Every structure is written in structure tokens, then in C-alpha cells.
Coordinates of C-alpha atoms in Angstrom, one line a residue:
M280 CA 201.5 252.9 277.5
T281 CA 198.8 253.5 280.0
A282 CA 199.3 253.0 283.7
S283 CA 196.9 250.0 283.7
A284 CA 198.6 248.2 280.9
P285 CA 200.8 245.3 282.2
L286 CA 204.3 245.2 281.0
P287 CA 205.1 242.4 278.5
R288 CA 207.0 239.4 279.4
R289 CA 210.6 239.0 278.1
V290 CA 209.7 236.1 275.8
E291 CA 206.8 238.2 274.3
V292 CA 209.2 241.0 273.3
L293 CA 211.7 238.5 271.8
A294 CA 208.9 236.8 270.0
G295 CA 207.9 240.2 268.5
L296 CA 211.6 240.6 267.5
S297 CA 211.4 237.2 265.7
V298 CA 208.5 238.5 263.6
A299 CA 210.7 241.4 262.5
I300 CA 213.4 238.9 261.6
D301 CA 210.8 237.0 259.5
L302 CA 210.3 240.2 257.5
G303 CA 214.0 240.4 256.7
L304 CA 213.9 236.7 255.5
G305 CA 211.0 237.3 253.2
Q306 CA 209.0 234.8 255.2
P307 CA 205.4 235.1 256.5
A308 CA 205.0 236.4 260.1
E309 CA 205.6 233.7 262.7
H310 CA 207.9 231.6 260.6
M311 CA 210.5 231.6 263.3
L312 CA 207.9 230.9 266.0
R313 CA 206.6 227.9 264.1
S314 CA 210.2 226.7 263.6
S315 CA 210.7 226.9 267.4
I316 CA 207.7 224.7 268.0
I317 CA 209.1 222.1 265.5
A318 CA 212.6 222.4 267.1
C319 CA 211.4 221.8 270.6
G320 CA 209.4 218.8 269.5
L321 CA 212.6 217.4 268.0
A322 CA 214.6 218.2 271.2
D323 CA 212.1 216.1 273.1
R324 CA 212.4 213.2 270.7
L325 CA 216.2 213.4 270.9
G326 CA 216.1 213.3 274.7
L327 CA 217.9 216.6 275.1
S328 CA 218.3 218.1 278.6
R329 CA 216.2 221.0 279.9
E330 CA 219.1 223.3 279.4
Q331 CA 219.7 222.1 275.8
K332 CA 216.0 222.5 275.0
A333 CA 216.1 226.1 276.2
G334 CA 219.1 226.6 273.9
V335 CA 217.2 225.0 271.0
Y336 CA 214.2 227.3 271.6
Y337 CA 216.1 230.6 271.5
T338 CA 218.6 229.5 268.9
T339 CA 215.8 228.7 266.5
L340 CA 213.7 231.7 267.4
L341 CA 216.6 234.2 266.8
M342 CA 219.1 232.2 264.6
W343 CA 218.8 234.8 261.8
I344 CA 219.2 237.8 264.0
G345 CA 222.3 238.8 262.1
C346 CA 220.7 238.6 258.7
H347 CA 219.7 242.3 258.5
A348 CA 223.0 243.5 259.7
D349 CA 224.7 242.3 256.5
S350 CA 221.9 243.5 254.3
Q351 CA 224.1 246.2 252.8
E352 CA 226.6 243.5 251.7
Y353 CA 223.8 241.2 250.4
A354 CA 222.4 244.1 248.4
R355 CA 225.8 244.8 247.0
W356 CA 226.1 241.3 245.6
F357 CA 222.6 240.2 245.0
G358 CA 220.5 243.4 244.6
D359 CA 217.3 242.5 246.5
D360 CA 218.6 241.1 249.8
I361 CA 215.2 240.0 251.0
S362 CA 214.2 238.1 247.9
V363 CA 217.5 236.2 247.7
R364 CA 217.2 235.1 251.3
R365 CA 213.6 233.9 250.7
D366 CA 214.6 231.9 247.6
A367 CA 217.7 230.4 249.3
Y368 CA 215.5 228.3 251.5
L369 CA 214.6 226.1 248.5
V370 CA 218.3 225.3 247.6
D371 CA 220.7 223.1 249.3
W372 CA 223.8 225.3 249.7
S373 CA 226.2 222.9 248.1
G374 CA 227.5 222.0 244.7
L375 CA 226.4 223.0 241.2
P376 CA 222.8 223.8 242.1
Y377 CA 223.9 226.3 244.7
L378 CA 226.4 227.8 242.3
R379 CA 223.7 228.2 239.7
F380 CA 221.5 229.8 242.3
L381 CA 224.2 232.4 243.2
V382 CA 225.0 233.2 239.6
G383 CA 221.3 233.6 238.8
N384 CA 220.8 236.0 241.7
I385 CA 223.9 238.2 241.3
A386 CA 222.8 241.9 241.1
R387 CA 219.2 240.8 240.9
G388 CA 217.0 243.5 239.5
E389 CA 219.9 245.6 238.3
P390 CA 220.8 246.5 234.6
L391 CA 222.7 243.8 232.7
S392 CA 225.9 245.9 232.6
Q393 CA 225.9 246.1 236.4
R394 CA 225.2 242.4 236.8
V395 CA 228.2 241.6 234.6
R396 CA 230.5 243.8 236.6
V397 CA 229.3 242.4 239.9
M398 CA 229.5 238.8 238.6
A399 CA 233.1 239.3 237.4
T400 CA 234.1 240.7 240.9
L401 CA 232.3 237.9 242.8
M402 CA 233.5 235.0 240.7
R403 CA 237.2 235.9 241.1
D404 CA 236.8 234.5 244.6
A405 CA 233.2 233.5 245.2
R406 CA 233.9 231.3 248.3
G407 CA 236.2 233.8 249.8
Q408 CA 233.7 236.6 249.3
L409 CA 230.9 234.6 250.8
A410 CA 233.1 233.4 253.7
T411 CA 233.8 237.1 254.5
M412 CA 230.2 238.0 254.4
I413 CA 229.1 235.0 256.5
H414 CA 231.8 235.5 259.0
S415 CA 230.5 239.1 259.4
H416 CA 227.0 237.7 259.8
C417 CA 227.9 235.2 262.5
A418 CA 230.0 237.7 264.4
S419 CA 227.1 240.2 264.2
A420 CA 224.6 237.7 265.4
A421 CA 226.8 236.9 268.4
V422 CA 227.2 240.6 269.3
L423 CA 223.4 241.2 269.0
A424 CA 222.6 238.1 271.1
R425 CA 224.9 239.5 273.8
H426 CA 223.2 242.9 273.4
L427 CA 219.8 241.3 274.0
G428 CA 221.0 239.3 277.0
L429 CA 220.5 235.8 275.4
G430 CA 223.4 234.3 277.3
P431 CA 226.8 232.9 276.2
D432 CA 225.6 229.5 275.1
V433 CA 223.2 230.9 272.5
E434 CA 225.8 233.5 271.5
A435 CA 228.3 230.7 270.8
T436 CA 225.8 228.5 269.0
L437 CA 224.8 231.3 266.5
A438 CA 228.3 231.3 265.1
H439 CA 227.4 227.9 263.4
T440 CA 224.3 229.1 261.5
F441 CA 225.9 228.5 258.1
E442 CA 227.9 225.4 259.0
R443 CA 227.0 222.0 257.4
Y444 CA 227.1 218.5 259.0
D445 CA 229.4 217.4 256.2
G446 CA 231.9 220.2 256.9
G447 CA 231.2 222.0 253.7
G448 CA 229.7 225.1 255.3
L449 CA 231.1 228.5 256.3
P450 CA 232.8 230.3 257.8
A451 CA 235.0 227.7 259.6
G452 CA 234.0 224.4 257.9
V453 CA 233.0 222.8 261.3
S454 CA 231.4 219.4 260.8
G455 CA 229.5 216.6 262.6
D456 CA 229.0 216.8 266.3
A457 CA 231.3 219.7 266.6
I458 CA 228.3 221.8 265.5
P459 CA 226.3 222.3 268.7
I460 CA 223.2 220.1 268.8
E461 CA 221.1 223.1 269.4
M462 CA 222.1 224.5 265.9
R463 CA 221.7 221.1 264.2
V464 CA 218.1 220.9 265.4
A465 CA 217.4 224.6 264.6
Q466 CA 218.7 224.2 261.0
L467 CA 216.3 221.3 260.3
A468 CA 213.3 223.0 261.9
D469 CA 214.0 226.3 260.0
V470 CA 214.0 224.7 256.5
A471 CA 211.4 222.1 257.3
E472 CA 208.8 224.8 258.3
V473 CA 209.3 226.5 254.9
H474 CA 209.0 223.3 252.9
Q475 CA 206.0 222.1 254.8
R476 CA 204.2 225.4 254.3
M477 CA 205.0 225.3 250.6
Y478 CA 204.9 221.6 249.7
G479 CA 203.2 219.9 252.6
V480 CA 204.6 217.4 255.1
Q481 CA 205.9 215.0 252.4
G482 CA 207.7 217.9 250.7
A483 CA 209.5 218.7 254.0
V484 CA 210.3 215.0 254.5
A485 CA 211.8 214.8 250.9
M486 CA 213.9 217.8 251.6
A487 CA 215.2 216.5 254.9
R488 CA 216.1 213.1 253.4
S489 CA 217.8 214.7 250.4
R490 CA 220.0 216.8 252.8
R491 CA 220.7 214.0 255.3
G492 CA 224.4 213.7 256.0
G493 CA 225.1 216.8 253.9
H494 CA 223.5 220.0 255.3
L495 CA 221.7 218.2 258.1
D496 CA 222.6 215.8 260.9
P497 CA 221.4 212.2 260.0
T498 CA 220.3 211.6 263.6
V499 CA 218.1 214.8 263.7
V500 CA 216.7 213.9 260.2
D501 CA 215.8 210.4 261.4
A502 CA 214.0 211.8 264.5
F503 CA 212.1 214.2 262.2
T504 CA 211.0 211.6 259.6
A505 CA 209.9 209.1 262.2
D506 CA 206.6 211.0 262.7
P507 CA 206.9 214.4 260.9
E508 CA 203.2 215.3 261.0
A509 CA 203.1 215.4 264.8
L510 CA 205.9 218.1 264.9
F511 CA 204.1 220.8 263.0
P512 CA 201.5 223.1 264.6
A513 CA 198.0 222.0 263.8
S514 CA 196.0 224.1 261.4
G515 CA 193.8 225.5 264.2
D516 CA 196.8 226.3 266.5
D517 CA 197.9 229.9 267.1
P518 CA 201.7 229.7 266.6
W519 CA 202.2 232.8 268.8
N520 CA 200.4 231.3 271.8
R521 CA 201.8 227.8 271.3
A522 CA 205.4 229.0 271.0
L523 CA 205.1 231.2 274.0
S524 CA 203.6 228.4 276.1
I525 CA 206.6 226.2 275.5
A526 CA 209.2 228.9 276.1
P527 CA 211.8 227.9 278.7
D528 CA 211.2 231.1 280.7
S529 CA 207.7 231.9 279.6
E530 CA 206.7 233.6 282.9
T531 CA 209.9 235.8 283.3
P532 CA 208.6 239.3 283.9
L533 CA 210.1 242.6 282.8
D534 CA 210.2 245.6 285.0
A535 CA 210.2 249.0 283.3
A536 CA 214.0 249.5 283.4
R537 CA 214.6 246.0 281.9
L538 CA 211.9 246.6 279.2
D539 CA 213.6 249.8 278.2
D540 CA 217.0 248.1 278.0
L541 CA 215.5 245.5 275.7
L542 CA 213.7 248.0 273.5
T543 CA 216.8 250.1 273.2
A544 CA 218.7 247.0 272.1
I545 CA 216.0 246.3 269.5
G546 CA 216.2 249.8 268.2
D547 CA 220.0 249.4 267.8
F548 CA 219.5 246.1 266.0
V549 CA 217.1 247.7 263.5
D550 CA 219.4 250.7 262.8
L551 CA 222.1 248.2 261.6
K552 CA 220.0 247.6 258.6
C553 CA 221.6 250.6 256.8
P554 CA 225.0 252.2 257.8
F555 CA 223.5 255.7 257.5
T556 CA 220.9 255.0 260.2
L557 CA 223.2 253.9 262.9
G558 CA 222.1 255.6 266.2
H559 CA 219.0 257.0 264.6
S560 CA 216.5 255.3 266.9
R561 CA 218.4 256.2 270.1
N562 CA 218.6 259.8 269.0
V563 CA 214.9 260.0 268.0
A564 CA 213.9 258.5 271.4
A565 CA 216.0 261.0 273.3
L566 CA 214.7 264.0 271.3
A567 CA 211.0 262.8 271.6
E568 CA 211.3 262.1 275.3
A569 CA 212.9 265.5 276.1
A570 CA 210.4 267.3 273.9
A571 CA 207.5 265.5 275.7
V572 CA 208.9 266.7 279.1
Q573 CA 209.2 270.2 277.6
L574 CA 205.5 270.2 276.7
G575 CA 204.4 268.7 280.0
L576 CA 203.1 265.4 278.8
S577 CA 202.1 262.8 281.4
A578 CA 204.7 260.3 282.6
D579 CA 202.8 257.5 280.7
D580 CA 202.8 259.5 277.4
T581 CA 206.4 260.4 277.8
N582 CA 207.4 256.8 278.4
A583 CA 205.3 255.7 275.4
V584 CA 206.8 258.3 273.0
R585 CA 210.3 257.4 274.1
R586 CA 209.7 253.7 273.5
A587 CA 208.0 254.4 270.2
G588 CA 211.2 256.4 269.3
H589 CA 213.3 253.3 269.9
L590 CA 210.9 251.0 267.9
H591 CA 209.5 253.2 265.1
D592 CA 211.7 251.8 262.3
V593 CA 211.3 248.1 263.1
G594 CA 209.4 247.7 259.8
R595 CA 212.4 249.0 257.9
I596 CA 213.8 245.5 258.1
G597 CA 211.0 244.3 255.7
V598 CA 212.2 246.6 252.9
S599 CA 215.1 245.7 250.7
N600 CA 218.4 247.6 251.0
Q601 CA 218.2 247.8 247.2
V602 CA 215.5 250.4 247.9
W603 CA 217.0 252.1 251.0
S604 CA 220.4 252.5 249.3
K605 CA 219.2 253.8 246.0
A606 CA 220.7 257.2 245.2
G607 CA 218.3 258.1 242.4
E608 CA 214.6 258.7 242.2
L609 CA 212.4 255.8 243.4
T610 CA 210.0 254.1 241.1
G611 CA 206.3 253.9 242.0
A612 CA 206.7 250.3 243.1
E613 CA 209.8 251.2 245.2
W614 CA 208.0 254.1 246.8
E615 CA 205.1 251.9 247.8
R616 CA 207.6 249.5 249.5
V617 CA 208.9 252.5 251.5
R618 CA 205.4 253.6 252.5
M619 CA 204.8 250.1 253.9
H620 CA 207.5 250.2 256.5
P621 CA 205.4 252.0 259.3
Y622 CA 202.6 249.5 258.7
L623 CA 205.1 246.6 259.1
T624 CA 206.3 248.3 262.4
D625 CA 202.7 248.3 263.6
R626 CA 202.3 244.6 262.5
V627 CA 205.2 243.6 264.7
L628 CA 204.5 245.7 267.7
T629 CA 200.8 245.0 268.0
R630 CA 201.7 241.4 268.6
I631 CA 203.5 242.3 271.9
P632 CA 201.0 242.7 274.8
G633 CA 201.3 245.9 276.7
L634 CA 202.7 247.9 273.7
G635 CA 199.5 249.0 272.1
Q636 CA 200.0 252.7 272.6
V637 CA 203.6 252.4 271.6
A638 CA 202.6 250.7 268.4
A639 CA 200.1 253.4 267.5
I640 CA 202.6 256.2 268.1
A641 CA 205.4 254.4 266.2
R642 CA 203.1 253.6 263.2
A643 CA 202.4 257.3 262.8
H644 CA 205.9 258.6 262.6
H645 CA 205.4 259.5 258.9
E646 CA 201.9 260.8 259.2
H647 CA 201.3 264.5 258.6
L648 CA 198.8 267.0 260.0
D649 CA 197.5 267.8 256.5
G650 CA 196.8 264.1 255.7
S651 CA 199.7 263.9 253.2
G652 CA 201.7 261.3 255.2
Y653 CA 201.7 257.5 255.2
P654 CA 200.8 254.7 255.6
L655 CA 197.2 255.7 256.5
G656 CA 197.1 259.4 255.5
L657 CA 195.9 260.3 259.0
A658 CA 195.3 264.0 259.7
G659 CA 194.4 266.5 262.3
A660 CA 192.5 265.1 265.3
A661 CA 193.5 261.5 264.4
L662 CA 197.0 262.4 265.5
G663 CA 197.6 262.9 269.2
R664 CA 200.4 265.0 270.7
P665 CA 202.7 261.9 271.1
E666 CA 202.3 261.1 267.4
R667 CA 203.0 264.7 266.4
L668 CA 206.1 264.9 268.6
L669 CA 207.5 261.7 267.3
A670 CA 207.0 262.8 263.7
A671 CA 208.9 266.0 264.4
A672 CA 211.7 264.2 266.2
V673 CA 212.1 261.7 263.3
A674 CA 212.1 264.6 260.7
Y675 CA 214.8 266.5 262.6
Q676 CA 217.1 263.5 263.4
S677 CA 216.8 262.2 259.8
A678 CA 217.9 265.5 258.4
L679 CA 221.1 265.3 260.5
E680 CA 221.9 261.9 258.9
P681 CA 223.3 261.2 255.4
R682 CA 221.1 259.5 252.9
P683 CA 222.1 258.0 249.5
Y684 CA 220.1 260.7 247.7
R685 CA 221.3 263.7 249.7
E686 CA 224.0 265.1 251.9
T687 CA 223.7 265.5 255.6
L688 CA 222.1 268.8 256.7
D689 CA 223.7 270.8 259.4
P690 CA 221.6 271.5 262.5
D691 CA 220.6 275.0 261.3
A692 CA 219.5 273.7 258.0
A693 CA 217.6 270.9 259.7
A694 CA 215.8 273.4 261.9
R695 CA 214.9 275.5 258.9
R696 CA 213.5 272.5 257.2
L697 CA 211.3 271.6 260.2
K698 CA 210.0 275.1 260.5
E699 CA 209.1 275.3 256.9
R700 CA 207.2 272.0 257.2
A701 CA 205.3 273.5 260.2
T702 CA 204.5 276.6 258.2
R703 CA 203.0 274.3 255.4
G704 CA 200.9 272.4 258.0
V705 CA 202.8 269.2 257.6
L706 CA 204.2 269.1 261.1
E707 CA 202.7 270.7 264.2
A708 CA 204.4 274.0 265.1
E709 CA 204.3 273.4 268.8
S710 CA 205.9 270.0 268.5
V711 CA 208.5 271.3 266.1
E712 CA 209.4 274.1 268.5
A713 CA 209.7 271.7 271.4
V714 CA 212.0 269.3 269.5
L715 CA 214.2 272.2 268.3
A716 CA 214.3 273.6 271.9
V717 CA 215.7 270.4 273.3
A718 CA 217.9 269.4 270.3
G719 CA 221.1 271.2 271.3
H720 CA 224.0 271.6 268.8
A721 CA 227.0 270.6 270.9
S722 CA 228.2 267.0 270.8
R723 CA 228.3 265.3 274.2
K724 CA 231.7 263.9 275.2
V725 CA 231.7 260.5 276.7
R726 CA 234.5 259.3 279.0
R727 CA 236.1 256.1 277.8
D728 CA 238.9 253.8 278.8
D729 CA 239.7 252.4 275.4
A730 CA 242.9 254.4 274.8
L731 CA 241.9 255.4 271.3
T732 CA 243.9 258.2 269.7
P733 CA 242.0 261.1 268.2
R734 CA 242.7 259.7 264.7
E735 CA 241.5 256.3 265.7
T736 CA 238.3 257.8 267.2
E737 CA 237.7 259.7 264.0
I738 CA 238.2 256.6 261.8
L739 CA 236.0 254.5 264.1
G740 CA 233.2 257.0 263.6
L741 CA 233.5 256.8 259.8
V742 CA 233.7 253.0 259.9
A743 CA 230.4 253.0 261.9
R744 CA 228.8 255.2 259.1
G745 CA 229.6 252.4 256.6
L746 CA 232.6 254.0 254.8
G747 CA 235.2 251.6 253.5
N748 CA 239.0 252.0 253.9
R749 CA 239.4 253.6 250.5
D750 CA 236.6 256.2 251.2
I751 CA 238.1 257.0 254.6
A752 CA 241.6 257.4 253.1
S753 CA 240.2 259.8 250.5
R754 CA 238.3 261.8 253.0
L755 CA 241.2 262.1 255.5
V756 CA 243.9 262.4 252.8
L757 CA 245.7 259.3 254.1
S758 CA 247.0 256.2 252.3
E759 CA 244.6 253.2 252.3
K760 CA 247.3 251.1 254.1
T761 CA 247.5 253.7 256.9
V762 CA 243.7 253.6 257.3
R763 CA 243.7 249.8 257.3
N764 CA 246.4 249.8 260.1
H765 CA 244.4 252.3 262.1
V766 CA 241.2 250.2 261.7
E767 CA 243.1 247.0 262.9
R768 CA 244.5 248.8 265.9
T769 CA 241.1 250.3 266.7
Y770 CA 239.3 246.9 266.5
A771 CA 242.0 245.4 268.8
K772 CA 241.6 248.1 271.4
I773 CA 237.8 247.9 271.6
G774 CA 237.5 244.2 271.2
A775 CA 235.6 244.2 267.9
T776 CA 236.0 241.7 265.0
N777 CA 233.9 243.4 262.3
R778 CA 232.0 246.5 261.3
V779 CA 228.9 245.7 263.3
G780 CA 230.7 245.2 266.5
A781 CA 232.7 248.4 265.9
S782 CA 229.4 250.2 265.0
L783 CA 227.7 249.2 268.2
Y784 CA 230.7 250.2 270.3
A785 CA 230.8 253.6 268.5
L786 CA 227.0 254.0 269.1
Q787 CA 227.2 253.1 272.8
H788 CA 230.1 255.6 273.4
G789 CA 228.8 258.5 271.4
L790 CA 231.4 258.2 268.6
V791 CA 229.2 258.0 265.4
A792 CA 230.7 260.5 263.1
P793 CA 228.6 262.8 260.9
V794 CA 229.4 262.5 257.2
D795 CA 229.7 265.8 255.5

């Protein structure tokens, strides 16, 4: 970021985050922004207070913030987590049509034998399995909302994302006016935007009427159908500008420290997409910043490369966990999806004013000096020192992390791999040497007041890496019951209710365990 570039406003950064959420939903960019415009129009019609309207805006903008955090579970049951989320917009989540939808999407894209096995497991207790997954989603959304500083009201409202007006929703079966009005408005706006885009205004109206009193609040539906055309952005409107103009705190500025806090939170949010990437963005940012100082980069370039480190993997959200979690060789189509993720990162970040240089650096984190990288195949002079440093930091940190297709490399092996890539002209030798010089091999101890025992600390680190109780028991030569008891005590001590909350705690306190 250059010295003359103004810092983005808070709402601009959160709007950029909403575009990343769109990717995980399989929706076009600015879906959540358009939904927020619809929701605020409904809030005015319903006569909601200024505070309620503010809650409506941010609830709608970020209501699916937890969706990527349970991508691993979605992929386990449904194969392509993004496709099933996209298609779920067209189905009322109730009764036989929804059951048919679930059955039709179990282990989507997997071989028939795998589909049969997963179907048998899920159908033994479909509602219980879904309730567990949805409870995890809602708890994750609340944790992430707190992490982003959205306030306790929005945090509490997000727990009702999957509830239905008729009480048939999950995870708690809350009904009627017990569901916050902010969520009842957001629910209609979210699905109406999709149906209007696909089937026109009358299609959105037909959907709302068919779900009136079931999924959706009748009062909100009636306010919507009274004059639906006026609620949707006009064809010539720019949804980004329109949504930002009606934001409740549209002029709230960010200083450099608060911006960094927000970008760090977004990086943590992105890393929850896959258990094996937890802490990746923080570590890349720290390596890249330290290496930039080592090489004497300017303060502006150092800030930009650190921020790019936190944000470089935002586009990962737009690629299914069915691809990220594949242990075998990728097909040509799957590899193309992987190659797209830096482009998607750029697509999100370039929408945020003031982050132009950060976006350019982040987009290039898989580019190579010899032109063999992606997404653009940039080479040589097209890659500045910040881009070269970030690529080296990403390569080193990734090597220290497990992947479904390989074991974790120890630091010495990771260093050898980087040097070999520098020798081949893939990575810049000077950037590689700077990253290795600042990497360090000793883990940093963090003082904590959580009273965790050494065994609980060890188990928390493995939970954060995505291991289940059975895997942890096997690794530590303990009974599964003993591990479960340790996990329950650990959660109670740190105030977590699910894996995502525990993972964020482990990340913030330096407890993410390597997986050998």
C-alpha cells in the first residue's frame, strides 16, 4: 500500500468479505450486498428502529459467515460443498422435497460405492447429523462475528440462521417471533435475491408466498409482496456503491492498527476452510514481514506484503473442499479450479479501496520467476520484490503443514525444498534466503491462564488440526473415551463449544500442533 493511498473504511472491508462469502455459497459476486439492499428496504417498510435496521444490514451481509468453516463436514456428506449450498437455495428446507434433495446430493460426484456408504451412515440419523453440523455452523458464525467485532446483537442473531418461522428449523427449533426480526428479514432477502435473479420478480414473489408461515415470517412476506419491484436494485445500479451508501456506519474510518486487526481476522476466517491450513495466513504474514525487514524494504512495502500474507488465500473459499481434501492426483478440471483461487483472491481484494497493492501481491503468491506459476504465468520483471517474498514465504509455510496428499515436512526438509526451487529458478534465491533466515525452528511459548494440562494442550492442538477423537486416541495410544473426556474438559476450560472455537483459541495462543 503506497503512502498516498487512503485506508479503506470498515464497511468496505466487510463488504469485501461478503464477496468472499458469495464464493463459498456458489453465488455471483455481490449476492450478499444485493440481499442487504433488499433487507434494508424491508426494514423501512416494517418500521424497524435505527438500531434494528443496523442489525438487519450486517446480519444479511454476513449471515453465511460460518458456511466455509463447516466445509469439511459438508464435503464429507455431500461431496461438493459449494454446489450443494448453491442448489439448496431453490429448495424449501422441509418435508419430502428437502429429503429428496438431501438424498440426491449425498456424496455428490463420488463413486457409487462411496455414495451408498455415506447414505447409509447419514440416513441412520439424518436429522441428528444435520443438527450437529448446523449447530457447529451457528456456533462458528458467532465466534467469527465476535472475532470481526460485529457486536453481541449480530453475534446472537446469527445463531438463528437455519431456524424456521414454523419451528421446524435447526438447531434449536425456535419459532415465530422468538427468531430475531433481523434474521427473519435477512432470511427472506437472501432467498428472494437468488430467485429474482434466476426467475424474475414474479419468481421471487411465488417463492415467498409458497414459504409464507413455514420458512418465512408472514408479516415479512406480506411487506415484501406489497411492492416487490421497488425493493430490488435497479438494473443500472452498482450494488457495491448502493449497499455501502446505506450502511449504518458507512463513514466509520479505520486506522492502520484497526485495519490490521480486521485483516488478521479475515485471514483466520479463511484458514478455517480446511483443518490443515489453520494458522497458515498468520504464519505466512509474519514470515513475509520479517523477511521484508531483513531485505530492507520500505515501510509501505513491508506493510503491504504483511497484509497480503494475511489475505492471499481468500480465494480458497471459492474452491470446493472436495478438491482441497483429495488425497489422490487431481484431474485436469480439479487442477484448473485450484489454479483459479489466486484470481478469486484478486477479485475480492480489488473491490476494497486502498488495497490495490495488497491485491496485486496476494494474487501472485503462486507465480514463479520462470513463468511456470499461476494464475497468470507472470515471470521475471513482472514480479516485484514483495511478490517474490510472499511466494517464498507461502512455499516454506505450506511445507511445514500437512496436506491430504503428503506428510508434513520438517523445517530442514522445507528449507531444502525451497533452496532446490531457487536453484531451478522457480523462486528468487535472495527472497528464499531471507525467509529461511527469519524462519527459526524453535516454537514460541505463549503464557496462558487457561489451566490446561500438558495432555490437554497436546490434544487441543490435534483437535485444531482437524483430527477426530478416534484418530487422536490412535496417535497418543489412549482410549477413545479418555480422549473424549480430555476434549470436554479442554472445551470447558477455554470456553469453546465446538472445533472452530477451539481452533481459534489454539491459533491465538500458539497451540496448533504439527501433524507428523
